Short mmCIF file of C-alpha atoms in Angstrom, two decimals:
data_model
loop_
_atom_site.label_atom_id
_atom_site.label_comp_id
_atom_site.label_asym_id
_atom_site.label_seq_id
_atom_site.Cartn_x
_atom_site.Cartn_y
_atom_site.Cartn_z
CA MET A 1 2.37 -17.12 -32.34
CA ASP A 2 0.42 -14.41 -34.93
CA GLU A 3 -3.00 -12.92 -32.70
CA THR A 4 -4.87 -12.82 -36.03
CA LEU A 5 -4.38 -16.63 -36.64
CA SER A 6 -8.48 -17.71 -35.93
CA LYS A 7 -8.62 -21.10 -34.01
CA LYS A 8 -10.00 -22.66 -36.59
CA GLU A 9 -6.96 -22.15 -38.06
CA MET A 10 -5.21 -23.47 -35.48
CA SER A 11 -3.90 -27.68 -35.66
CA VAL A 12 -4.64 -30.21 -32.80
CA GLN A 13 -1.05 -29.93 -31.64
CA GLU A 14 -0.80 -25.86 -32.46
CA LEU A 15 -3.83 -25.34 -30.24
CA ARG A 16 -2.58 -27.62 -27.55
CA ASP A 17 1.15 -25.88 -27.55
CA TYR A 18 -1.02 -22.04 -27.28
CA THR A 19 -2.98 -23.43 -24.65
CA GLU A 20 -0.17 -24.93 -22.79
CA GLU A 21 2.44 -21.65 -23.22
CA ARG A 22 -0.46 -19.45 -21.80
CA LEU A 23 -1.67 -21.62 -18.35
CA ALA A 24 1.79 -21.79 -18.28
CA ASP A 25 2.76 -18.00 -18.43
CA ILE A 26 -0.55 -17.40 -16.05
CA LEU A 27 0.50 -20.77 -13.02
CA SER A 28 3.77 -19.37 -12.83
CA VAL A 29 2.63 -15.48 -12.25
CA LEU A 30 0.38 -17.52 -9.82
CA SER A 31 3.26 -19.22 -8.27
CA ASP A 32 5.57 -16.10 -8.07
CA VAL A 33 2.32 -14.61 -6.09
CA ALA A 34 1.19 -17.39 -3.46
CA LEU A 35 5.38 -16.98 -2.39
CA GLY A 36 4.82 -13.04 -1.89
CA ASP A 37 6.04 -11.78 -4.99
CA LEU A 38 3.54 -8.76 -6.19
CA THR A 39 5.57 -7.22 -8.32
CA VAL A 40 4.79 -9.27 -11.28
CA GLU A 41 2.44 -9.22 -13.72
CA ALA A 42 0.58 -11.76 -16.25
CA VAL A 43 1.11 -10.93 -19.75
CA VAL A 44 -1.91 -9.76 -21.89
CA GLU A 45 -1.29 -10.59 -25.42
CA SER A 46 -4.96 -12.03 -26.62
CA GLU A 47 -8.51 -11.11 -26.62
CA ASP A 48 -9.12 -14.86 -25.91
CA ILE A 49 -9.96 -16.75 -22.55
CA PHE A 50 -6.23 -16.82 -21.96
CA GLY A 51 -6.12 -12.69 -22.22
CA SER A 52 -9.57 -12.52 -20.20
CA VAL A 53 -7.71 -14.81 -17.66
CA ALA A 54 -4.66 -12.92 -17.23
CA MET A 55 -6.08 -9.49 -16.54
CA GLY A 56 -8.36 -11.02 -13.80
CA VAL A 57 -5.24 -12.36 -12.60
CA ASN A 58 -3.74 -8.77 -12.75
CA ALA A 59 -6.51 -7.09 -10.95
CA MET A 60 -6.20 -9.64 -8.58
CA ILE A 61 -2.27 -8.48 -8.15
CA LYS A 62 -3.23 -5.08 -7.81
CA GLY A 63 -6.01 -5.53 -4.89
CA LEU A 64 -3.09 -7.95 -3.17
CA ARG A 65 -1.28 -4.70 -3.43
CA GLU A 66 -3.32 -2.37 -2.22
CA LEU A 67 -4.55 -4.25 1.20
CA LYS A 68 -0.26 -4.70 1.06
CA GLU A 69 0.35 -0.89 1.25
CA GLN A 70 -2.91 -0.50 3.43
CA ASP A 71 -1.73 -2.96 6.20
CA LYS A 72 1.61 -1.52 6.05
CA GLU A 73 -0.02 1.83 6.77
CA LYS A 74 -1.76 0.01 9.55
CA SER A 75 1.47 -0.78 10.78
CA MET A 76 3.05 1.70 10.89
CA LEU A 77 -0.05 3.58 12.53
CA LEU A 78 -0.51 0.62 15.36
CA GLU A 79 3.54 1.34 16.10
CA LYS A 80 2.87 4.33 16.73
CA SER A 81 0.24 4.28 18.96
CA ASN A 82 2.26 1.60 20.84
CA GLN A 83 5.24 3.89 21.29
CA GLU A 84 2.71 6.47 22.57
CA LEU A 85 1.37 4.23 24.69
CA GLU A 86 4.85 3.44 26.39
CA ASP A 87 5.51 7.29 26.55
CA PHE A 88 2.37 6.88 28.20
CA VAL A 89 3.18 4.11 30.59
CA TYR A 90 6.54 5.79 30.93
CA ILE A 91 5.18 8.73 32.10
CA VAL A 92 2.57 7.40 34.59
CA SER A 93 5.19 5.02 36.08
CA HIS A 94 7.59 8.12 36.73
CA ASP A 95 5.72 11.07 36.73
CA LEU A 96 2.34 10.53 38.61
CA LYS A 97 4.00 8.07 40.91
CA ALA A 98 6.88 9.19 42.70
CA PRO A 99 4.45 12.88 44.20
CA LEU A 100 2.28 9.76 45.37
CA ARG A 101 5.13 8.52 47.05
CA ALA A 102 6.58 11.48 48.68
CA ILE A 103 2.84 12.56 49.95
CA ILE A 104 2.75 8.41 51.16
CA GLY A 105 6.32 9.24 53.02
CA PHE A 106 5.21 12.50 54.70
CA ALA A 107 2.36 11.98 55.62
CA GLU A 108 3.46 8.65 57.76
CA PHE A 109 6.00 11.07 59.23
CA LEU A 110 3.56 13.46 59.85
CA LYS A 111 1.45 10.44 61.29
CA GLU A 112 4.60 8.59 63.58
CA ASP A 113 6.39 11.84 64.72
CA TYR A 114 3.76 14.30 64.98
CA ALA A 115 1.49 12.10 66.82
CA ASP A 116 1.60 14.09 69.99
CA ARG A 117 1.34 17.29 68.23
CA LEU A 118 -2.20 16.56 66.46
CA ASP A 119 -5.33 16.27 67.83
CA LYS A 120 -8.35 13.81 66.83
CA GLN A 121 -9.12 15.91 63.76
CA GLY A 122 -5.61 16.29 62.65
CA GLN A 123 -4.43 12.41 63.22
CA ASP A 124 -7.66 11.36 61.28
CA TYR A 125 -6.82 13.95 58.71
CA VAL A 126 -3.68 12.06 57.50
CA ARG A 127 -5.09 8.60 58.07
CA ARG A 128 -7.66 9.25 55.29
CA MET A 129 -4.59 11.58 53.45
CA VAL A 130 -3.02 8.07 53.53
CA GLU A 131 -5.41 5.91 52.48
CA SER A 132 -6.15 8.23 49.76
CA ALA A 133 -2.30 8.05 47.79
CA GLU A 134 -2.35 4.63 48.28
CA ARG A 135 -5.63 3.82 47.12
CA MET A 136 -4.50 6.23 44.15
CA GLN A 137 -1.53 4.65 43.93
CA GLN A 138 -3.21 1.27 43.80
CA LEU A 139 -5.71 2.65 41.21
CA ILE A 140 -2.29 3.48 39.36
CA ASN A 141 -0.93 0.09 39.31
CA ASP A 142 -3.72 -1.71 38.12
CA LEU A 143 -4.10 0.39 35.04
CA LEU A 144 -0.64 0.04 34.41
CA GLU A 145 -1.03 -3.59 34.82
CA LEU A 146 -4.06 -3.53 32.31
CA SER A 147 -2.23 -1.81 29.77
CA ARG A 148 0.50 -4.41 30.23
CA ILE A 149 -1.88 -7.14 29.06
CA GLY A 150 -1.62 -8.70 25.23
CA ARG A 151 1.84 -6.02 24.76
CA TYR A 152 3.56 -8.44 27.05
CA LYS A 153 2.93 -12.01 26.90
CA ASN A 154 5.13 -14.69 28.67
CA PRO A 155 5.52 -18.61 27.00
CA TYR A 156 3.06 -20.82 27.85
CA VAL A 157 3.49 -23.88 29.80
CA GLU A 158 1.85 -27.40 30.85
CA ILE A 159 0.36 -26.73 33.78
CA ASN A 160 -1.58 -28.62 35.90
CA ALA A 161 -4.95 -26.49 36.99
CA GLY A 162 -4.64 -27.66 40.67
CA GLU A 163 -1.15 -27.20 41.25
CA LEU A 164 -2.07 -23.52 39.69
CA ALA A 165 -4.67 -23.11 42.28
CA LEU A 166 -2.60 -24.23 45.26
CA LYS A 167 -0.14 -21.99 43.91
CA ALA A 168 -2.11 -19.14 44.07
CA VAL A 169 -3.70 -19.93 47.51
CA GLU A 170 0.02 -20.14 48.66
CA PHE A 171 0.95 -16.78 47.62
CA ILE A 172 -2.76 -15.18 48.84
CA ASN A 173 -1.43 -16.74 52.10
CA PRO A 174 -5.18 -16.54 53.57
CA PRO A 175 -6.47 -16.42 57.38
CA ASP A 176 -7.36 -19.17 60.14
CA ASP A 177 -11.56 -19.15 58.88
CA VAL A 178 -11.29 -19.32 55.17
CA LYS A 179 -11.12 -22.44 54.22
CA ILE A 180 -10.68 -23.05 50.41
CA ASP A 181 -10.78 -26.37 48.79
CA ILE A 182 -9.61 -27.34 45.31
CA ALA A 183 -10.67 -30.61 43.55
CA ASP A 184 -8.55 -33.78 42.71
CA ASP A 185 -9.58 -34.01 39.28
CA MET A 186 -7.90 -30.97 38.00
CA PRO A 187 -6.54 -31.32 34.31
CA ASP A 188 -3.05 -29.98 32.71
CA ILE A 189 -3.87 -27.09 30.68
CA PHE A 190 -1.20 -24.70 28.63
CA CYS A 191 -1.23 -21.24 29.84
CA ASP A 192 0.68 -18.37 30.78
CA GLU A 193 1.20 -19.18 34.03
CA VAL A 194 1.63 -15.52 35.32
CA ARG A 195 -1.52 -14.55 34.31
CA MET A 196 -3.53 -17.29 35.25
CA GLN A 197 -2.13 -17.29 38.93
CA GLN A 198 -2.95 -13.48 38.24
CA VAL A 199 -6.81 -15.26 37.43
CA LEU A 200 -6.86 -17.19 40.39
CA ALA A 201 -5.98 -15.26 43.07
CA ASN A 202 -8.41 -12.20 41.82
CA LEU A 203 -11.18 -14.48 42.07
CA ILE A 204 -9.60 -15.89 45.30
CA THR A 205 -9.28 -12.99 47.02
CA ASN A 206 -12.80 -11.74 46.00
CA ALA A 207 -14.26 -14.51 47.47
CA MET A 208 -12.30 -13.87 50.63
CA LYS A 209 -13.23 -9.91 50.58
CA TYR A 210 -17.29 -9.71 50.11
CA ASN A 211 -17.66 -12.56 52.48
CA ASP A 212 -19.69 -11.96 55.71
CA LYS A 213 -19.72 -15.50 57.18
CA GLU A 214 -18.14 -16.85 60.23
CA LYS A 215 -16.69 -19.46 58.18
CA LYS A 216 -15.56 -18.98 54.36
CA LYS A 217 -15.29 -21.63 52.58
CA ILE A 218 -14.38 -21.76 48.88
CA GLU A 219 -14.27 -24.70 46.14
CA ILE A 220 -12.21 -24.61 42.86
CA ALA A 221 -13.60 -27.25 40.60
CA TRP A 222 -13.03 -28.18 37.21
CA ILE A 223 -16.58 -28.82 35.10
CA PRO A 224 -16.18 -31.82 32.33
CA ASN A 225 -17.13 -29.79 28.70
CA GLU A 226 -19.25 -30.64 25.68
CA ASP A 227 -16.63 -28.88 23.79
CA GLU A 228 -13.32 -31.00 23.28
CA ASP A 229 -11.74 -27.60 22.49
CA LEU A 230 -12.60 -25.94 26.04
CA ASP A 231 -11.80 -26.77 29.76
CA GLU A 232 -14.95 -25.22 32.22
CA PHE A 233 -14.02 -23.98 35.72
CA THR A 234 -15.20 -22.39 38.95
CA ILE A 235 -14.84 -20.59 41.78
CA SER A 236 -17.73 -20.78 44.10
CA ASP A 237 -17.72 -19.10 47.93
CA ASN A 238 -21.08 -18.92 50.38
CA GLY A 239 -20.26 -14.73 50.97
CA ILE A 240 -22.71 -12.04 50.34
CA GLY A 241 -23.91 -12.71 46.14
CA ILE A 242 -24.51 -10.47 43.55
CA GLU A 243 -27.67 -8.97 42.87
CA ALA A 244 -29.05 -9.93 39.63
CA LYS A 245 -28.89 -6.60 37.72
CA HIS A 246 -25.05 -5.74 38.60
CA LEU A 247 -23.88 -9.49 36.97
CA GLU A 248 -23.57 -7.96 33.80
CA ARG A 249 -21.19 -4.89 34.59
CA ILE A 250 -18.64 -6.81 37.29
CA PHE A 251 -16.32 -7.44 34.38
CA LYS A 252 -16.32 -3.55 32.89
CA ILE A 253 -13.76 -0.81 34.53
CA PHE A 254 -14.55 1.49 37.53
CA GLN A 255 -17.47 -0.10 38.13
CA ARG A 256 -17.63 -1.09 41.62
CA LEU A 257 -20.85 -2.34 43.79
CA HIS A 258 -19.33 -1.40 46.98
CA THR A 259 -17.61 1.52 48.85
CA ARG A 260 -14.06 1.59 49.87
CA ASP A 261 -15.14 1.21 53.58
CA GLU A 262 -17.51 -1.61 53.05
CA TYR A 263 -15.60 -4.64 52.39
CA GLY A 264 -12.72 -2.73 52.22
CA GLY A 265 -14.01 -1.91 47.76
CA GLY A 266 -11.65 -2.28 45.23
CA THR A 267 -10.18 -0.26 42.44
CA GLY A 268 -13.06 -1.27 39.98
CA VAL A 269 -10.03 -2.46 37.46
CA GLY A 270 -9.47 -5.86 39.15
CA LEU A 271 -12.42 -8.02 37.18
CA ASN A 272 -11.52 -6.73 33.98
CA ILE A 273 -8.13 -7.29 34.16
CA VAL A 274 -8.87 -10.59 34.80
CA LYS A 275 -11.75 -10.70 31.97
CA LYS A 276 -9.04 -9.64 29.20
CA ILE A 277 -6.52 -12.17 30.75
CA ILE A 278 -9.76 -14.97 30.34
CA GLU A 279 -10.05 -13.81 26.77
CA GLN A 280 -6.79 -14.04 25.31
CA HIS A 281 -6.39 -17.53 26.34
CA GLY A 282 -9.65 -18.22 24.35
CA GLY A 283 -12.38 -18.38 26.57
CA THR A 284 -14.90 -16.82 28.72
CA ILE A 285 -16.19 -15.34 31.77
CA TRP A 286 -19.55 -15.23 33.52
CA VAL A 287 -21.13 -15.23 36.77
CA GLU A 288 -24.28 -16.81 38.48
CA SER A 289 -24.44 -15.38 42.24
CA GLU A 290 -27.66 -15.42 44.83
CA VAL A 291 -28.08 -12.87 47.31
CA GLY A 292 -26.97 -13.69 50.78
CA LYS A 293 -25.97 -17.46 50.05
CA GLY A 294 -22.91 -16.68 47.94
CA THR A 295 -21.39 -16.43 43.89
CA CYS A 296 -19.92 -18.70 41.79
CA PHE A 297 -17.76 -17.45 38.34
CA HIS A 298 -17.05 -19.83 35.86
CA PHE A 299 -14.82 -19.69 33.52
CA THR A 300 -13.35 -21.49 30.22
CA LEU A 301 -9.67 -21.85 28.65
CA CYS A 302 -9.05 -23.09 25.03
CA ARG A 303 -7.18 -26.43 25.31
CA GLY A 304 -3.85 -26.74 23.08
CA GLU A 305 -0.57 -24.95 23.12
CA GLU A 306 -0.24 -21.31 22.72
CA ASP A 307 -0.71 -21.13 18.74
CA GLU A 308 -3.74 -22.92 18.58
CA VAL A 309 -5.38 -20.21 21.01
#
């Protein structure tokens, strides 16, 4: 159509045909873009409203191209970072754990075969050597486990929360002085069964470890939640409790409230792992506690299957 032809000189039919033609061109381009083709461009052949729209569409396409290129660069950087992390994990697994195993092995050899040649102080040194090496080995294992969360995912399955808690208890095999009650009204949940069992085992083990009562009690329960998208669970105990000033920092990495000798201690990584797993399931975790009376961990899980979390 002649660009010099004014709209006043157009007949109604010509104006309608022109409008439909330009709209069809622009919609065709937008359709291609919606399908992922960012190589297309709208034709700008006039200075009217359709020309302005076409220029706007082209500006949008250019912006999308730039975003796609940025995403590509970010993906490449992320892939590189993941590879570097994989290399680091390999180095830690092999180059650090191997000498630790050797240290433990030689120390055990000294303890067993040279016990009669070592005085009491020498035997104590060997014992400390073994304990320190084993502690470092556990710390390395915990850090490796922390690095795997989010990178390695197991498929989500539907399982009853009570059944999952029972599996965790059976895995721990608590001593006779520990009584663990699991509520009967536990709901079915969608989760990474391996990771969630890890969460429960960690929280139950802590409840057992940090408890000075003659009869240790642990209760695992489900709390009906007003939020229809979340399930809330609690693990409570009658242990030593946690001071209010420490409640915020216990989920941070390397934050330990007790020494390695008092109540067994820990690596300071376990609760950080728990927090990351819970968050991976679309939930949150928090704690309430009273010194001398016990601690209650609350955590929520997002209802629905993996792609809904």
